[in-house]
Short mmCIF file of C-alpha atoms in Angstrom, two decimals:
data_model
loop_
_atom_site.label_atom_id
_atom_site.label_comp_id
_atom_site.label_asym_id
_atom_site.label_seq_id
_atom_site.Cartn_x
_atom_site.Cartn_y
_atom_site.Cartn_z
CA MET C 1 97.62 153.60 132.20
CA ARG C 2 95.50 151.15 134.64
CA GLY C 3 92.40 148.98 134.70
CA PRO C 4 90.91 148.52 131.23
CA ALA C 5 93.56 149.93 129.43
CA VAL C 6 96.45 147.60 130.67
CA ARG C 7 94.28 144.28 129.92
CA LEU C 8 93.59 145.73 126.57
CA VAL C 9 97.33 145.88 126.08
CA LEU C 10 98.12 142.83 127.59
CA CYS C 11 95.05 140.91 125.51
CA LEU C 12 96.60 142.75 122.16
CA GLY C 13 99.92 141.19 123.22
CA LEU C 14 98.57 137.64 123.33
CA ILE C 15 96.86 137.74 120.09
CA THR C 16 99.88 138.79 118.31
CA SER C 17 101.80 136.09 120.12
CA ALA C 18 101.97 132.74 118.32
CA LEU C 19 103.30 131.16 121.51
CA ALA C 20 100.38 132.81 123.63
CA PRO C 21 98.88 129.61 126.21
CA SER C 22 95.67 129.18 125.54
CA GLY C 23 94.63 129.67 129.31
CA ASP C 24 96.16 133.42 128.75
CA ALA C 25 93.95 133.97 125.80
CA ALA C 26 90.61 132.75 127.16
CA ALA C 27 91.24 135.04 130.24
CA CYS C 28 90.87 137.91 127.64
CA GLY C 29 87.56 136.59 126.55
CA ILE C 30 89.12 135.30 123.19
CA GLU C 31 88.69 131.54 122.06
CA PHE C 32 91.05 129.85 119.57
CA MET C 33 90.06 127.31 117.59
CA PRO C 34 92.77 124.54 116.58
CA ALA C 35 94.30 124.64 113.06
CA ILE C 36 92.89 121.73 111.24
CA ASP C 37 94.67 120.15 108.16
CA HIS C 38 92.11 118.28 105.81
CA ARG C 39 94.77 116.51 104.20
CA VAL C 40 94.89 114.25 107.24
CA MET C 41 91.39 112.82 106.33
CA GLY C 42 91.86 113.36 102.66
CA VAL C 43 94.82 110.96 102.57
CA ALA C 44 92.88 108.45 104.88
CA GLN C 45 90.23 108.38 102.03
CA ALA C 46 92.87 108.01 99.33
CA GLU C 47 93.95 105.12 101.08
CA LYS C 48 90.70 103.52 101.60
CA ALA C 49 89.88 103.90 97.91
CA LEU C 50 93.08 102.34 96.78
CA ARG C 51 92.17 99.49 98.92
CA ASP C 52 88.62 99.68 97.07
CA GLY C 53 90.43 99.45 93.83
CA GLN C 54 89.13 103.18 93.20
CA LEU C 55 92.27 103.99 91.66
CA ALA C 56 91.21 107.21 90.04
CA ALA C 57 89.71 108.47 93.25
CA ALA C 58 92.77 107.78 95.30
CA ALA C 59 95.08 109.17 92.75
CA GLY C 60 93.20 112.02 92.28
CA SER C 61 92.55 112.82 95.54
CA VAL C 62 96.28 113.11 96.31
CA ILE C 63 97.09 114.95 93.39
CA ARG C 64 94.55 117.69 94.21
CA MET C 65 95.91 117.92 97.50
CA PHE C 66 99.74 117.74 96.79
CA PRO C 67 100.00 119.26 93.14
CA GLU C 68 103.96 119.58 93.14
CA VAL C 69 104.04 115.82 94.23
CA ARG C 70 106.12 114.83 91.22
CA GLN C 71 108.62 117.21 91.87
CA ILE C 72 109.30 116.50 95.20
CA SER C 73 112.27 114.07 95.18
CA TYR C 74 112.67 113.22 99.24
CA ASP C 75 110.82 114.22 102.44
CA LYS C 76 110.23 112.75 105.86
CA ASP C 77 106.79 114.04 106.61
CA PRO C 78 104.79 110.60 107.41
CA LEU C 79 101.62 112.03 105.74
CA LEU C 80 103.20 113.21 102.47
CA ASN C 81 104.71 109.75 102.28
CA ARG C 82 101.70 107.94 102.65
CA ALA C 83 100.45 110.54 99.50
CA PHE C 84 103.81 109.38 97.75
CA ARG C 85 102.64 105.55 98.30
CA VAL C 86 99.08 105.75 97.42
CA LEU C 87 99.67 107.62 94.17
CA ALA C 88 102.57 105.31 93.44
CA VAL C 89 100.60 102.17 93.82
CA ALA C 90 97.43 103.43 91.94
CA ALA C 91 99.73 104.49 89.00
CA VAL C 92 101.32 101.25 88.98
CA ARG C 93 98.22 99.40 89.11
CA ALA C 94 96.83 101.53 86.12
CA ASP C 95 99.78 100.73 84.19
CA GLY C 96 100.67 104.21 83.99
CA ALA C 97 97.78 105.71 82.69
CA LEU C 98 95.35 106.88 85.66
CA HIS C 99 92.00 108.27 84.38
CA VAL C 100 91.57 111.49 86.49
CA SER C 101 90.75 113.77 84.17
CA ALA C 102 87.20 114.13 85.95
CA GLU C 103 89.11 114.22 89.12
CA VAL C 104 91.60 116.92 89.02
CA PRO C 105 91.49 120.73 86.97
CA ARG C 106 93.02 120.28 83.49
CA GLU C 107 96.30 122.36 84.73
CA LEU C 108 97.41 119.76 87.66
CA LEU C 109 96.53 116.82 84.87
CA GLY C 110 99.90 116.75 83.30
CA ALA C 111 101.51 113.49 82.39
CA TRP C 112 99.24 111.61 85.14
CA GLY C 113 96.52 110.89 82.40
CA GLY C 114 99.32 108.45 80.68
CA THR C 115 97.74 109.56 77.01
CA SER C 116 101.46 108.44 75.67
CA ALA C 117 103.24 105.58 76.05
CA GLU C 118 106.44 107.85 77.14
CA ASP C 119 103.76 109.32 79.94
CA ARG C 120 102.83 106.13 80.92
CA LYS C 121 106.55 104.92 81.51
CA ALA C 122 107.01 108.44 82.89
CA ASN C 123 104.30 107.80 85.60
CA VAL C 124 105.54 103.74 86.03
CA ASP C 125 109.04 104.97 86.70
CA TRP C 126 108.41 107.66 88.77
CA SER C 127 106.26 105.23 91.33
CA ILE C 128 109.61 103.19 91.36
CA ARG C 129 111.56 105.79 92.35
CA ALA C 130 109.09 106.87 94.91
CA LEU C 131 108.71 103.25 96.38
CA ARG C 132 112.42 102.76 96.45
CA ARG C 133 113.00 105.94 98.63
CA LEU C 134 109.78 104.89 101.03
CA ASN C 135 111.84 101.30 101.32
CA GLU C 136 114.99 103.42 102.04
CA GLN C 137 113.26 105.35 104.82
CA ARG C 138 111.77 102.27 106.53
CA LYS C 139 113.84 99.20 105.95
CA ASN C 140 112.84 95.50 106.19
CA ASP C 141 108.83 96.58 105.79
CA PRO C 142 107.01 93.87 103.69
CA GLY C 143 104.31 95.98 102.95
CA LEU C 144 106.58 98.57 101.36
CA GLN C 145 108.72 96.00 100.02
CA THR C 146 105.60 94.13 97.98
CA ASP C 147 104.41 97.47 96.79
CA LEU C 148 107.91 98.08 95.02
CA GLY C 149 108.06 94.64 93.98
CA GLU C 150 104.73 95.12 92.02
CA ALA C 151 105.95 98.45 90.72
CA LEU C 152 109.20 96.79 89.36
CA ALA C 153 107.01 93.74 87.75
CA ARG C 154 105.63 96.62 85.32
CA ALA C 155 109.14 97.70 83.86
CA PRO C 156 110.62 95.21 81.54
CA GLU C 157 113.80 96.25 82.34
CA HIS C 158 112.99 95.76 85.84
CA ARG C 159 111.39 92.08 86.00
CA GLY C 160 114.50 90.48 86.80
CA GLU C 161 114.36 92.58 90.21
CA ALA C 162 111.05 92.29 91.11
CA LEU C 163 110.65 88.52 90.33
CA LYS C 164 113.54 87.87 93.31
CA LEU C 165 111.88 90.44 95.35
CA LEU C 166 108.37 88.98 95.18
CA GLY C 167 109.65 85.48 95.57
CA ASP C 168 111.59 85.81 98.41
CA LEU C 169 108.82 87.51 99.97
CA ALA C 170 106.41 84.48 98.62
CA GLU C 171 108.87 82.17 100.03
CA LYS C 172 108.38 83.69 103.75
CA ASP C 173 104.63 84.14 103.04
CA LEU C 174 105.20 87.93 103.22
CA ILE C 175 103.42 89.35 100.10
CA ALA C 176 100.87 91.98 101.40
CA SER C 177 98.56 92.20 98.63
CA PRO C 178 96.58 89.85 96.13
CA GLU C 179 97.91 92.63 93.10
CA ALA C 180 101.49 91.57 94.04
CA TYR C 181 100.66 88.05 94.34
CA ALA C 182 99.20 88.42 90.33
CA ALA C 183 102.44 90.31 89.23
CA LEU C 184 104.56 87.29 90.35
CA ALA C 185 102.15 84.90 88.57
CA ARG C 186 102.93 86.97 85.26
CA LEU C 187 106.70 86.93 86.16
CA ARG C 188 106.82 83.41 86.54
CA ALA C 189 104.90 82.88 83.57
CA LEU C 190 106.85 85.02 81.54
CA SER C 191 110.24 82.83 82.89
CA GLY C 192 108.36 79.43 82.11
CA ASP C 193 107.77 78.44 85.45
CA GLY C 194 104.42 76.84 85.09
CA ALA C 195 103.98 75.28 88.72
CA GLY C 196 105.59 78.66 90.36
CA HIS C 197 102.76 80.79 88.19
CA ASP C 198 100.03 78.28 89.59
CA ALA C 199 100.93 78.94 93.04
CA ALA C 200 101.32 82.51 93.14
CA ALA C 201 97.92 82.74 91.43
CA SER C 202 96.35 80.19 93.91
CA ARG C 203 97.40 82.66 96.60
CA CYS C 204 96.33 85.81 94.83
CA GLU C 205 93.09 84.31 94.70
CA VAL C 206 92.61 83.40 98.22
CA MET C 207 93.40 87.04 99.14
CA ALA C 208 91.64 89.04 96.48
CA LYS C 209 87.95 90.22 96.33
CA ASN C 210 87.74 90.07 92.67
CA PRO C 211 89.92 86.76 91.83
CA ALA C 212 89.72 87.31 88.20
CA PHE C 213 92.67 89.13 87.51
CA CYS C 214 95.25 86.74 89.34
CA ARG C 215 95.67 83.74 86.52
CA THR C 216 97.39 84.74 83.48
CA SER C 217 98.33 82.32 80.63
CA ARG C 218 101.92 80.35 80.70
CA ALA C 219 102.54 83.05 77.62
CA GLY C 220 101.94 86.02 80.38
CA GLY C 221 98.82 87.43 79.07
CA PRO C 222 95.34 87.01 80.44
CA GLU C 223 93.98 83.65 80.77
CA SER C 224 91.26 82.55 78.32
#
């Protein structure tokens, strides 16, 4: 077997080998396009949507890309962990009721819509678990600690932990989002700390694009 026949066999071997060097493949006149993971751009867009306050768009994007996200208990993939974080924070800020019915197919919606009190609680609880895992993987990250504190503040059984976590971060000026300062203001109002409420609300107003959500009444509800 000589000449063109030998070259043909060699080229077929390169095609079937996943480890074929690109230069060898090019010698056969074959060009391989690198695989593109569109989820990289998708997660980046979800993160931007979350920063812009577009909770449904952010959450819907993650659910479409990772439909089994609720069943995944642990992962070290940085991209998936970024997706975990986006979905968890979005669910918390939506108080467990994500209006994503227009964003995801019905078969993927599950409990994310938060149509019942049980579903809303389940979504907040999932968010807390996800953010705890991320905090365990990346110790002493003020941004992740901020997100966890905001999530804990949504669950009455975790308010004491949230107040301490966010209070410690505020003392060091490490709270990373206006939403977390608003959560701290609510917690302090509930505990009867009027001065603390006002301090946290003021810091929220400095950071927020729309400061209307920053202040709560001393009873813990929206200010009139």
